[in-house]
Coordinates of C-alpha atoms in Angstrom, one line a residue:
Chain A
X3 CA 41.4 -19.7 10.2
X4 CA 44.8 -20.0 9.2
X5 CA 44.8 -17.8 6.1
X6 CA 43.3 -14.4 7.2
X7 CA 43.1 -12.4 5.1
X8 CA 44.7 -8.8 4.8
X9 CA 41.9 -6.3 5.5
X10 CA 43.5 -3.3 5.0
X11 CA 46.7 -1.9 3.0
X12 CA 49.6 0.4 3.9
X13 CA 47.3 3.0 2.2
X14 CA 44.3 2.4 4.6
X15 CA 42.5 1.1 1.4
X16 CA 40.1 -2.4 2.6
X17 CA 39.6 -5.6 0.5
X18 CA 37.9 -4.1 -2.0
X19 CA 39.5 -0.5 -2.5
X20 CA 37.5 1.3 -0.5
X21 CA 37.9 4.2 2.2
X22 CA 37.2 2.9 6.0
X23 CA 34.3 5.4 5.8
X24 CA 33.0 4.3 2.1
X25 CA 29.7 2.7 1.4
X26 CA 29.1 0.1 -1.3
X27 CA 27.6 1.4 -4.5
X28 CA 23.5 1.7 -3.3
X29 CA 20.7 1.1 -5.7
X30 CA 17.1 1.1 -5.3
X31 CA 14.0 0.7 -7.3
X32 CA 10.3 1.3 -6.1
X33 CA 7.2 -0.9 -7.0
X34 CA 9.2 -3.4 -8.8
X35 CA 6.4 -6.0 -8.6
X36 CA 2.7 -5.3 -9.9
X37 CA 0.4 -7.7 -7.2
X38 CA 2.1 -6.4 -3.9
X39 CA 0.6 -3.1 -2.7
X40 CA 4.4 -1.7 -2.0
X41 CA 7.9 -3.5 -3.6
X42 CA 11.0 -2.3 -3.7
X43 CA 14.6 -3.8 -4.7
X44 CA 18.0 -3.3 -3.4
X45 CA 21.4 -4.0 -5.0
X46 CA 23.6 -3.0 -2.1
X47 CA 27.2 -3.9 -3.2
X48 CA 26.9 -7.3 -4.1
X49 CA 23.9 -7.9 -1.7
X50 CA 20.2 -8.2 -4.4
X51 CA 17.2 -8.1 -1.7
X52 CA 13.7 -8.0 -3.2
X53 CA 11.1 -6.8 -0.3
X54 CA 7.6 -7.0 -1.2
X55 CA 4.7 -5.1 1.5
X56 CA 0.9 -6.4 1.3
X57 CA -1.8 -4.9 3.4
X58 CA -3.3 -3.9 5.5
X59 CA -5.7 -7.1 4.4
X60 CA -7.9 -9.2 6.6
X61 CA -5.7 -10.6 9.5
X62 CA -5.8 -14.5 9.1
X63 CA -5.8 -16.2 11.7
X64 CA -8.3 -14.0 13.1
X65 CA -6.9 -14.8 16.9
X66 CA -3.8 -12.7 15.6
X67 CA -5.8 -9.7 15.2
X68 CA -6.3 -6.7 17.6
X69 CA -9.0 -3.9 17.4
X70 CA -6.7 -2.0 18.2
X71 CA -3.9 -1.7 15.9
X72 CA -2.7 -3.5 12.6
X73 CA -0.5 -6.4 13.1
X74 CA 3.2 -5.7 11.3
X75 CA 4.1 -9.2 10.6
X76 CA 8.0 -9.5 8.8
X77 CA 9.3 -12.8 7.3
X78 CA 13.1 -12.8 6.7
X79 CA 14.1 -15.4 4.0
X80 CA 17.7 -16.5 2.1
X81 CA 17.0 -17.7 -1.4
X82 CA 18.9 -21.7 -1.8
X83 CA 21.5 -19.6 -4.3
X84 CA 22.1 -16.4 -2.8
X85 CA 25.8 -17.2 -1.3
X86 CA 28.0 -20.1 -0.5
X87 CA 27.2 -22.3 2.5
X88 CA 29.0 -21.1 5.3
X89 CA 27.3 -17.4 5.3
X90 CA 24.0 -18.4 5.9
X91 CA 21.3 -21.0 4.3
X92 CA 18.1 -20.8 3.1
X93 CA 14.9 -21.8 5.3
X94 CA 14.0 -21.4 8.3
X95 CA 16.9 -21.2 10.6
X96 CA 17.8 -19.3 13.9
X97 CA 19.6 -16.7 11.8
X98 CA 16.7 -16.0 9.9
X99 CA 14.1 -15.7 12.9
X100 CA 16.2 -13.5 14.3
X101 CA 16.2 -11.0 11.2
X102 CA 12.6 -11.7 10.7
X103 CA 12.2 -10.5 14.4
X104 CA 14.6 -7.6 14.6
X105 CA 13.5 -6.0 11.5
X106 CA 9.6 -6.8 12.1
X107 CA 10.4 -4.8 15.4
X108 CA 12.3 -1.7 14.1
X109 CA 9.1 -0.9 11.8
X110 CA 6.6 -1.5 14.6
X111 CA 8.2 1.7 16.0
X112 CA 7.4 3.6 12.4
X113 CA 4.6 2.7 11.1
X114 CA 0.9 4.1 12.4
X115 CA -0.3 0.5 12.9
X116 CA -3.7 2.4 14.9
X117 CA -5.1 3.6 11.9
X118 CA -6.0 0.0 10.5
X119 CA -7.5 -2.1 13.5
X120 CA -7.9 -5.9 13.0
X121 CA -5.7 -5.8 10.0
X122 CA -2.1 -7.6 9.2
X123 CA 0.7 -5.9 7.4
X124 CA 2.9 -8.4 5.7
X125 CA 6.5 -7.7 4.9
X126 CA 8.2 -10.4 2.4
X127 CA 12.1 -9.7 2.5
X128 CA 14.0 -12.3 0.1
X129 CA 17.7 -11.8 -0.3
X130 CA 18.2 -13.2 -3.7
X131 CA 22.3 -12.7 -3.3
X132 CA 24.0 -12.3 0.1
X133 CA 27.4 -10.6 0.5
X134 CA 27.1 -9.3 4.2
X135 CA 24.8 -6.4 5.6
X136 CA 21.9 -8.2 4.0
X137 CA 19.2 -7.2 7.3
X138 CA 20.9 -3.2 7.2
X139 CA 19.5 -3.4 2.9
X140 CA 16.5 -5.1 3.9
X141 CA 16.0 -2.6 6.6
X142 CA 16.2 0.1 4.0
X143 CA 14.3 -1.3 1.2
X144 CA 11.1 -2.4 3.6
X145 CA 11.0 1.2 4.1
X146 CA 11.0 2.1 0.7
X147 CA 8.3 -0.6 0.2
X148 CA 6.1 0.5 2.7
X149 CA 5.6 3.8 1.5
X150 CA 5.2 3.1 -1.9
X151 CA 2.2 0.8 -0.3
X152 CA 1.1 4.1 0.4
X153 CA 1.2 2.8 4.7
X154 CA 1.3 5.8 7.0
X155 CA 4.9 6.0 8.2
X156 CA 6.3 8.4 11.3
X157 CA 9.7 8.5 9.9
X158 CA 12.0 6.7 7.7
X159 CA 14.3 4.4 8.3
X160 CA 18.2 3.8 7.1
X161 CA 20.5 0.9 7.9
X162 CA 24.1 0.8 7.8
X163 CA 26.7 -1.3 9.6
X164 CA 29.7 -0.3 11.3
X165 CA 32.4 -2.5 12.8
X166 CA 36.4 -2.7 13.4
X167 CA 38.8 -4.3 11.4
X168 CA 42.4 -4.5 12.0
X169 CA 41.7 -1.9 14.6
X170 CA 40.0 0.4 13.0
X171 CA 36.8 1.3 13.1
X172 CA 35.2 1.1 9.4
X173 CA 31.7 1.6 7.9
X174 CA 29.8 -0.8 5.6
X175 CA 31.1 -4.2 6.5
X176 CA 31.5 -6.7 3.7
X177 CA 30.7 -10.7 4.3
X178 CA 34.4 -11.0 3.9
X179 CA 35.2 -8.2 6.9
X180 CA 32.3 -9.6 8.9
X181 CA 33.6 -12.8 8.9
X182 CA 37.2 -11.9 9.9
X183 CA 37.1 -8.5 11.6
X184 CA 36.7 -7.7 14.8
X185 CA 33.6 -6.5 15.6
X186 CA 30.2 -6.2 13.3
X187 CA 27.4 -3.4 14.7
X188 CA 24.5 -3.4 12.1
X189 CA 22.5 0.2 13.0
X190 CA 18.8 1.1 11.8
X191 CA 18.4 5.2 12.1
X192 CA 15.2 6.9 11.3
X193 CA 16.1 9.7 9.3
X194 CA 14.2 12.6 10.5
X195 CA 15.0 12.8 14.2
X196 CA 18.0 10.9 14.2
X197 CA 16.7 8.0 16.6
X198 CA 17.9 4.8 16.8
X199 CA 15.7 1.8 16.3
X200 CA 18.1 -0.8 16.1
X201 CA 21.7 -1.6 17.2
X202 CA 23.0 -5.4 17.3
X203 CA 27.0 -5.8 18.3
X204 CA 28.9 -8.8 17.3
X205 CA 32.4 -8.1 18.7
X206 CA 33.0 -5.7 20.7
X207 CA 34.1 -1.9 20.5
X208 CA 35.2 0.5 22.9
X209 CA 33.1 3.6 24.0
X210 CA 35.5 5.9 21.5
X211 CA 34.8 3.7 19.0
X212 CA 31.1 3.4 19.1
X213 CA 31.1 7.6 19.1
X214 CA 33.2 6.9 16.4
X215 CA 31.0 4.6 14.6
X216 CA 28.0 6.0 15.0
X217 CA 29.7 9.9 13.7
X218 CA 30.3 7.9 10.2
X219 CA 26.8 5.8 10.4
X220 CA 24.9 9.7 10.4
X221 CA 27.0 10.7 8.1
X222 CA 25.9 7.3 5.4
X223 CA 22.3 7.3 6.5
X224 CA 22.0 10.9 4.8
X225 CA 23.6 9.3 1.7
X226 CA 21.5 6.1 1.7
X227 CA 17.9 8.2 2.5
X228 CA 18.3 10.2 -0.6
X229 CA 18.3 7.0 -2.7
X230 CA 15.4 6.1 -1.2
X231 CA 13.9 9.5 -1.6
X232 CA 15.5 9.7 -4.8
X233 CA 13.7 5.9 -5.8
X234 CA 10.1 7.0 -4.6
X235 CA 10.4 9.8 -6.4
X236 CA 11.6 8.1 -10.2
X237 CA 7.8 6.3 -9.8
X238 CA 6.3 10.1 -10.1
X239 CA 8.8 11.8 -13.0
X240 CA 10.5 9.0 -15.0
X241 CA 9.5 9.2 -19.0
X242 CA 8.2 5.8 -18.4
X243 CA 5.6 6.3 -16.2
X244 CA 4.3 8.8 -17.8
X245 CA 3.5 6.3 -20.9
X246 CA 0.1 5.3 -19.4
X247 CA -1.2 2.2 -21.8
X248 CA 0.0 -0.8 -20.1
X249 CA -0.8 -4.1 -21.4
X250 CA -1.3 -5.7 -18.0
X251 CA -4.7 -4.1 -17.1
X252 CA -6.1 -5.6 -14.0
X253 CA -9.7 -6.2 -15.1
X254 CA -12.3 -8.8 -15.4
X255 CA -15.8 -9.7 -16.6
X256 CA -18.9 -9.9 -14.8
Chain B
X25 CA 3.5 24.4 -8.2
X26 CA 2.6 21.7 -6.1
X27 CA 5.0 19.5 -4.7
X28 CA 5.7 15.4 -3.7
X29 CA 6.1 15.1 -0.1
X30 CA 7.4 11.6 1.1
X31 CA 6.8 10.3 4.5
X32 CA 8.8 11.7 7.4
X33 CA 9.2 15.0 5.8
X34 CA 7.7 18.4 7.1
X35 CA 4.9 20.0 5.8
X36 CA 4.2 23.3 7.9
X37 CA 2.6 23.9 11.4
X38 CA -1.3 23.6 10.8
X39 CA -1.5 21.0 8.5
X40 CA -3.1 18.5 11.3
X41 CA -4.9 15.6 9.9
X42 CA -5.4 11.8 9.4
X43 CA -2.5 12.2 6.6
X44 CA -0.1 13.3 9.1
X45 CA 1.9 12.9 11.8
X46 CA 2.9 15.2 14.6
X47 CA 5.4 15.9 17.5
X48 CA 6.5 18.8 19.9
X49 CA 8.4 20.0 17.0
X50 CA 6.5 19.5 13.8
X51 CA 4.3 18.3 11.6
X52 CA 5.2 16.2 9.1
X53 CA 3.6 13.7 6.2
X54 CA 3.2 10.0 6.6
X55 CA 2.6 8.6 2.9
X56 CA 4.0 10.1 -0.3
X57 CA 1.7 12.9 -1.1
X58 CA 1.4 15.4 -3.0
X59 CA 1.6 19.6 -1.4
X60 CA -0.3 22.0 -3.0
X61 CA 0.2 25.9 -3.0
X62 CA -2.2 26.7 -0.1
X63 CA -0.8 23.4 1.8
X64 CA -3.3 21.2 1.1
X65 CA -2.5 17.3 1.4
X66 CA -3.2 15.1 -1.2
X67 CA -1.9 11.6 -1.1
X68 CA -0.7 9.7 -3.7
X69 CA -0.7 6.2 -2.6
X70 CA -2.6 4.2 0.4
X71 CA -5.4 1.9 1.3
X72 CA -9.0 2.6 1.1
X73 CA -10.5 4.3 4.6
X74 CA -14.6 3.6 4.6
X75 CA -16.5 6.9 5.2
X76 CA -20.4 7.1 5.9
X77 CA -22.1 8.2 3.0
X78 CA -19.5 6.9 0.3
X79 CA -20.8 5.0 -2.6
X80 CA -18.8 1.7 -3.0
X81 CA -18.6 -1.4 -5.5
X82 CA -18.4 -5.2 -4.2
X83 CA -18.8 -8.7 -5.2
X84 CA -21.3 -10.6 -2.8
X85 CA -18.5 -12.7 -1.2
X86 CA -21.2 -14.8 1.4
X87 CA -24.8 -15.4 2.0
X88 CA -25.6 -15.3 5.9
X89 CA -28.5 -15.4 7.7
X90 CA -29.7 -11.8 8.2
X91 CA -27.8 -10.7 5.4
X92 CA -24.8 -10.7 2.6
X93 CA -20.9 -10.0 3.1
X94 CA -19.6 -7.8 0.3
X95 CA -16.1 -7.9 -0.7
X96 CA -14.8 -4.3 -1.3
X97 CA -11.6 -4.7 -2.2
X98 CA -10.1 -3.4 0.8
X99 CA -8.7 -4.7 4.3
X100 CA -12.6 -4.5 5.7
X101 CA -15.9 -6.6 4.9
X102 CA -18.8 -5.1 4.4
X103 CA -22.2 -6.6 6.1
X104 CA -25.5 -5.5 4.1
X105 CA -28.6 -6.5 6.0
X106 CA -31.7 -7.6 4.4
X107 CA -33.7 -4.8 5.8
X108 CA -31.9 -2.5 3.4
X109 CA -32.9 -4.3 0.4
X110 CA -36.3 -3.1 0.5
X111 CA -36.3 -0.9 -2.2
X112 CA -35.6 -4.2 -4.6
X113 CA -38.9 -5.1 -4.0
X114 CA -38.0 -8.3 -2.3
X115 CA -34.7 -9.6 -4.9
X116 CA -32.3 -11.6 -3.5
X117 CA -28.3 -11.6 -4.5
X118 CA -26.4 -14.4 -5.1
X119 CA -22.7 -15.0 -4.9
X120 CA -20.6 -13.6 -6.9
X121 CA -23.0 -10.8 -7.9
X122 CA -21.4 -7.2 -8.3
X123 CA -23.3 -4.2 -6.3
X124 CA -22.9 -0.6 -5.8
X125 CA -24.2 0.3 -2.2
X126 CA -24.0 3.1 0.1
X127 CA -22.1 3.2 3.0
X128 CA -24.5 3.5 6.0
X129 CA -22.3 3.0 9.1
X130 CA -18.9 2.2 10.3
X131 CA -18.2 1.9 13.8
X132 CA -14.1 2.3 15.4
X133 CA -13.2 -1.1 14.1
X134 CA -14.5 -0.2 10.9
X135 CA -17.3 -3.1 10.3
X136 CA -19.2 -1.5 7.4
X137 CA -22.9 -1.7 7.0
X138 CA -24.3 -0.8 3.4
X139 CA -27.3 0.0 2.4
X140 CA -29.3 1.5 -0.8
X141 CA -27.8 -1.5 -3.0
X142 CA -28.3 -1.3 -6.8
X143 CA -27.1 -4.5 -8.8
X144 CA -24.7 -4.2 -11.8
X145 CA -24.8 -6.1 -15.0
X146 CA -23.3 -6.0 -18.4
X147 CA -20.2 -4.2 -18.2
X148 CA -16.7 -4.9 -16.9
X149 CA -15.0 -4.2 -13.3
X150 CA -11.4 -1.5 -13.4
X151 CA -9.5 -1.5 -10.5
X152 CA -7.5 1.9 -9.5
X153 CA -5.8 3.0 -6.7
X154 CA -8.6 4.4 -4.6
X155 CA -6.7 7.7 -3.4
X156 CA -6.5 8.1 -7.3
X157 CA -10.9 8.3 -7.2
X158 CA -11.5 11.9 -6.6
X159 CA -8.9 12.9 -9.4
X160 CA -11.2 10.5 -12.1
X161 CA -14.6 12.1 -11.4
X162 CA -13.3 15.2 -11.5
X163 CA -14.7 18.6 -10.1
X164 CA -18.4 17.9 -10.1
X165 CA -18.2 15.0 -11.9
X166 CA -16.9 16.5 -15.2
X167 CA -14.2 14.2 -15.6
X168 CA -16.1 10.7 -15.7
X169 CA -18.9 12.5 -17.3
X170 CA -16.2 14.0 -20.2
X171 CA -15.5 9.9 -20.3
X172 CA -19.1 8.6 -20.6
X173 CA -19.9 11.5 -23.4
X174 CA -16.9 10.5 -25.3
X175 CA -17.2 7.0 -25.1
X176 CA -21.0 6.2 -25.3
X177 CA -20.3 3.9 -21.9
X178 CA -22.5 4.6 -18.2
X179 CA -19.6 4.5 -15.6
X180 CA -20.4 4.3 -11.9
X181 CA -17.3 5.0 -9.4
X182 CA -16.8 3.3 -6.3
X183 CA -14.9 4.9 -3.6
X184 CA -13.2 2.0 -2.9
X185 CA -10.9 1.8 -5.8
X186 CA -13.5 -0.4 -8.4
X187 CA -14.9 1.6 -11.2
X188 CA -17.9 -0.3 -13.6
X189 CA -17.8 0.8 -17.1
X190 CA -20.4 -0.9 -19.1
X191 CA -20.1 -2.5 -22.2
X192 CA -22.2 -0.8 -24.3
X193 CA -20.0 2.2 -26.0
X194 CA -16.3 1.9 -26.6
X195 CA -14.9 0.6 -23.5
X196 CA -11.6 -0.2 -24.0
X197 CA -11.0 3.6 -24.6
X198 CA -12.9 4.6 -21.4
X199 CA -10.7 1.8 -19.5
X200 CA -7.4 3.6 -21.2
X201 CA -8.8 7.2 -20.1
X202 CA -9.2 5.7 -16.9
X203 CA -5.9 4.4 -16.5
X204 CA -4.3 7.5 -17.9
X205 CA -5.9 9.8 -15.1
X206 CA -4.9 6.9 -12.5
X207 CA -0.8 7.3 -13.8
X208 CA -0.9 10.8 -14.1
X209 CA -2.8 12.0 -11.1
X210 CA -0.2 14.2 -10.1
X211 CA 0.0 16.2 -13.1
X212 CA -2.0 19.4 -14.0
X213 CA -4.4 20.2 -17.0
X214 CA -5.6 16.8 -16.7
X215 CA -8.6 17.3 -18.3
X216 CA -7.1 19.0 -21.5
X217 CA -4.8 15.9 -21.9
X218 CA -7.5 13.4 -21.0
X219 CA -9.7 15.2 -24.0
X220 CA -7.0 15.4 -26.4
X221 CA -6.6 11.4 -25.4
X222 CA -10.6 10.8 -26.4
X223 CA -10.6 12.5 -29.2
X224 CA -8.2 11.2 -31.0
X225 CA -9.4 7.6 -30.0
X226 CA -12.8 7.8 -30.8
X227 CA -13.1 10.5 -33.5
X228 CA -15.2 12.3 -32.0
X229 CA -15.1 16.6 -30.7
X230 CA -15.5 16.9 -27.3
X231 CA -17.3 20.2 -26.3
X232 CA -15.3 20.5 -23.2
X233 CA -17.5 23.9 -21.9
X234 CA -20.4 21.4 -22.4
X235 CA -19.6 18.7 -20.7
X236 CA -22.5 18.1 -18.0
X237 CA -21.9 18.9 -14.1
X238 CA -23.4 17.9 -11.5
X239 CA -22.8 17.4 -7.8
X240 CA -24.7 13.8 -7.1
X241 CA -22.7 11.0 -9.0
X242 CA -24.0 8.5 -11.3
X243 CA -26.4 6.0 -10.0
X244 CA -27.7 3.1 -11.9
X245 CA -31.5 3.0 -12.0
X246 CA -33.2 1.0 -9.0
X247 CA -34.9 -1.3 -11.6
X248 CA -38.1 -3.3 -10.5
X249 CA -37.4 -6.7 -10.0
X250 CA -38.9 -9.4 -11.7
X251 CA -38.8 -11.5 -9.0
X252 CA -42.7 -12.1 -7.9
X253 CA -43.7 -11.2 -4.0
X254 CA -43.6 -14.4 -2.1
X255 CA -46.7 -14.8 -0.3
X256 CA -46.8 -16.2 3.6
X257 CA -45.4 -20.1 3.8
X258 CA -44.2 -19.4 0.3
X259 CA -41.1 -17.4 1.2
X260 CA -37.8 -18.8 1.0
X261 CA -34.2 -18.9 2.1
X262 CA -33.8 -17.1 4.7
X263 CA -36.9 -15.4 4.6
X264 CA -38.2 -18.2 5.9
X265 CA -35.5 -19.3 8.0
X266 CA -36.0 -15.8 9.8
X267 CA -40.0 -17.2 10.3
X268 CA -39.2 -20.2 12.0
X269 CA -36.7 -18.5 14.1
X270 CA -39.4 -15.4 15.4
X271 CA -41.8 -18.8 15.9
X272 CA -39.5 -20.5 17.8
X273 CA -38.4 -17.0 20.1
X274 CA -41.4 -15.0 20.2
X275 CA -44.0 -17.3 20.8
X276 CA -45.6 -15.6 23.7

């Protein structure tokens, strides 16, 4: 750790030239993949996380099933290439059991698993490139895959982290800021009735600070949930969709 | 002008139903849907929900004892007990085989009982988005019935998401009509675009105040099987099977 580096200028600009209450550029595309029932795909900054939803289907092993509700199941998974070594590998790690389980959790609050008894809802999250806040995008593109799997949602969900760096409290952490700042607070919001579903801290903040952080992390999870409003919608009144021969017509012969 | 609703998002105090979700405060939509003028839900994405009475298509996925599992393309099996197949006059499936059947029952954790089967043959399988279904047979019918006029083909829907069009008219342009309703669900005139579509593929006018209605859909023919009635001791699979096991149990 001997060359930190500088986080923020005389002009309160970070690493990258943004404002301490900036987000990344956001993009998001809807049903990006034709055999999962809901996709979706995230460039968040540098991050590029491809979420694919199937289900509800049959619930295999059939010990894991309930009558009583659908079983959300999440798996969390770093491509071998998305970033250099020392910010996570690809596999199965504890990093990536942890995200599995944390963002598996958060959508077991959202979605109405009751209305599909005995069933399993898969979630597929696959960061193809990883440049810090990788679960807060994943967070928010699962969402955007779930409903465009057309699975009954209460609420949607919107991720953003907020941390401190060089003492100050800043939104949208970067791998770089993660890595050297002081404190890392990834947040998962639903949208609607401003509940929290999810709040990790790495580091630690004062109570001012967390008020703090959470005033800007509203403020972006507005911003982010009308890109994902914005990329459901683009499926119903883009030009291209409305050009209805495809070539890749699921049919077959009896 | 009706509008997309996406999950999370309010949609008026009285619109309570499976399609939405509700707190102290509101009521609001849980899957992208579309809002008519009079408030009506429609969705526009989602899994098929079995209902009792629903017509359905499936492939004959196992032979059992008492019966066959049917695979309907959706997260549930479907048993259909032998007892139903009387009307067959005593035919048997195989695996593989495609049906159209009835839904007779489905209990809380949806296990689906069919019965009233009718085999399919000669045509080939569409999958669509079952919420999509209502929107391709139209208001009594006229829209798959506009289809099978224009195209010469016998189309049966299943409410599960699997439509048969048989092969003996111009298919390929039923399947494109098909998938053109499916895309543009959400749109209105529908069946003015979907007419200009199949005119201009097959040549032919369409008479669109002509086009038949009617408020039963289209049912293949129960067709007499050529299979002969097995006679006692001669019965087989598990016909017989189902002998030896009332010998063994009911003796007395």
């Amino acid at each position: 750790m001997e060359n930190i580096p500088k986080l923020l200028d005389e002009q309160g600009r970070r690493i990258d030239g943004r404002a301490v209450d900036e987000l990344r550029p956001i993009s998001i595309k809807a049903g990006v993949l034709n055999n999962a029932d809901g996709s979706a795909f995230i460039r968040w900054g540098n991050n590029k996380i491809l979420v694919a939803v199937y289900g509800p289907r049959e619930c295999i092993p059939k010990h894991e099933s309930s009558p009583y509700r659908a079983q959300l199941r999440c798996r969390y998974n770093m491509a071998p290439f998305c970033s250099l070594a020392e910010h996570g590998k690809s596999g199965p790690s504890r990093r990536s059991m942890e995200l599995s389980k944390i963002i598996g959790e958060t959508f077991e609050k959202v979605v109405i698993t009751e209305n599909f008894p005995k069933t399993a809802i898969d979630i597929f999250i696959d960061v193809l490139q990883s440049d810090g806040g990788t679960r807060c995008a994943a967070v928010t593109a699962t969402t955007v895959a779930l409903a465009d799997a057309g699975i009954p949602l209460k609420d949607m969900v919107a991720a953003v982290a907020v941390g401190k760096i060089e003492n100050k409290v800043v939104l949208d952490l970067s791998k770089d800021e993660d890595n050297f700042g002081q404190s890392d607070n990834p947040i998962a919001i639903g949208v609607r009735d401003e509940q929290i579903f999810l709040y990790q801290m790495d580091g630690l903040l004062t109570k001012e600070e967390i008020k703090e952080g959470l005033r800007m992390a509203f403020a972006a999870i507005k911003k982010i949930h009308s890109l994902q409003l914005k990329a459901l919608e683009e499926n119903y009144t883009s030009q291209e969709h409305q050009k209805f021969i495809s070539l890749n017509m699921p049919t077959f012969k009896i | 002008m009706p509008k997309i609703v996406m999950p999370g998002q309010e949609v008026g105090q009285e619109q309570k139903n499976a399609l939405t979700y509700s707190d102290e405060k509101g009521v609001y939509a849980t899957v992208i849907s579309l809002q008519t003028e009079d408030g009506k839900i429609i969705p526009l994405e989602g899994p098929y929900q079995p209902a009792i009475d629903d017509y359905v298509i499936g492939k004959i996925s196992e032979v059992k004892f008492g019966g066959y599992d049917v695979d309907l393309n959706s997260p549930y099996k479907a048993f259909l007990p032998v007892d139903k197949l009387n009307n067959l006059n005593n035919k048997t499936f195989s695996l593989g085989e495609v049906i159209i059947a009835k839904i007779v029952n489905v209990n809380e954790v949806r296990d689906i009982e069919l019965g009233d089967p009718r085999p399919l043959e000669g045509g080939i399988l569409v999958k669509v988005s079952p919420v999509k279904i209502p929107r391709i047979i139209g208001k009594k019918n006229s829209m798959v019935n506009m289809i099978s006029f224009a195209t010469n083909c016998k189309i049966y829907i299943g409410k599960n998401g699997l439509i048969f069009v048989s092969s003996s008219g111009d298919y390929l342009a039923a399947i494109k009509a098909i998938k053109m309703i499916e895309k543009q669900a959400h749109f209105s005139g529908l069946t003015q675009k979907v007419a200009e579509f199949l005119e201009k593929e097959t040549n032919k006018k369409i008479p669109l105040d002509q086009i038949q209605q009617s408020s039963t859909p289209a049912l293949p023919a129960k067709k007499e099987s050529q299979n002969q009635k097995f006679e006692h001791g001669q019965k087989r699979g598990f016909q017989k099977g189902f002998n030896n096991f009332k010998k063994r149990h009911f003796r007395r």
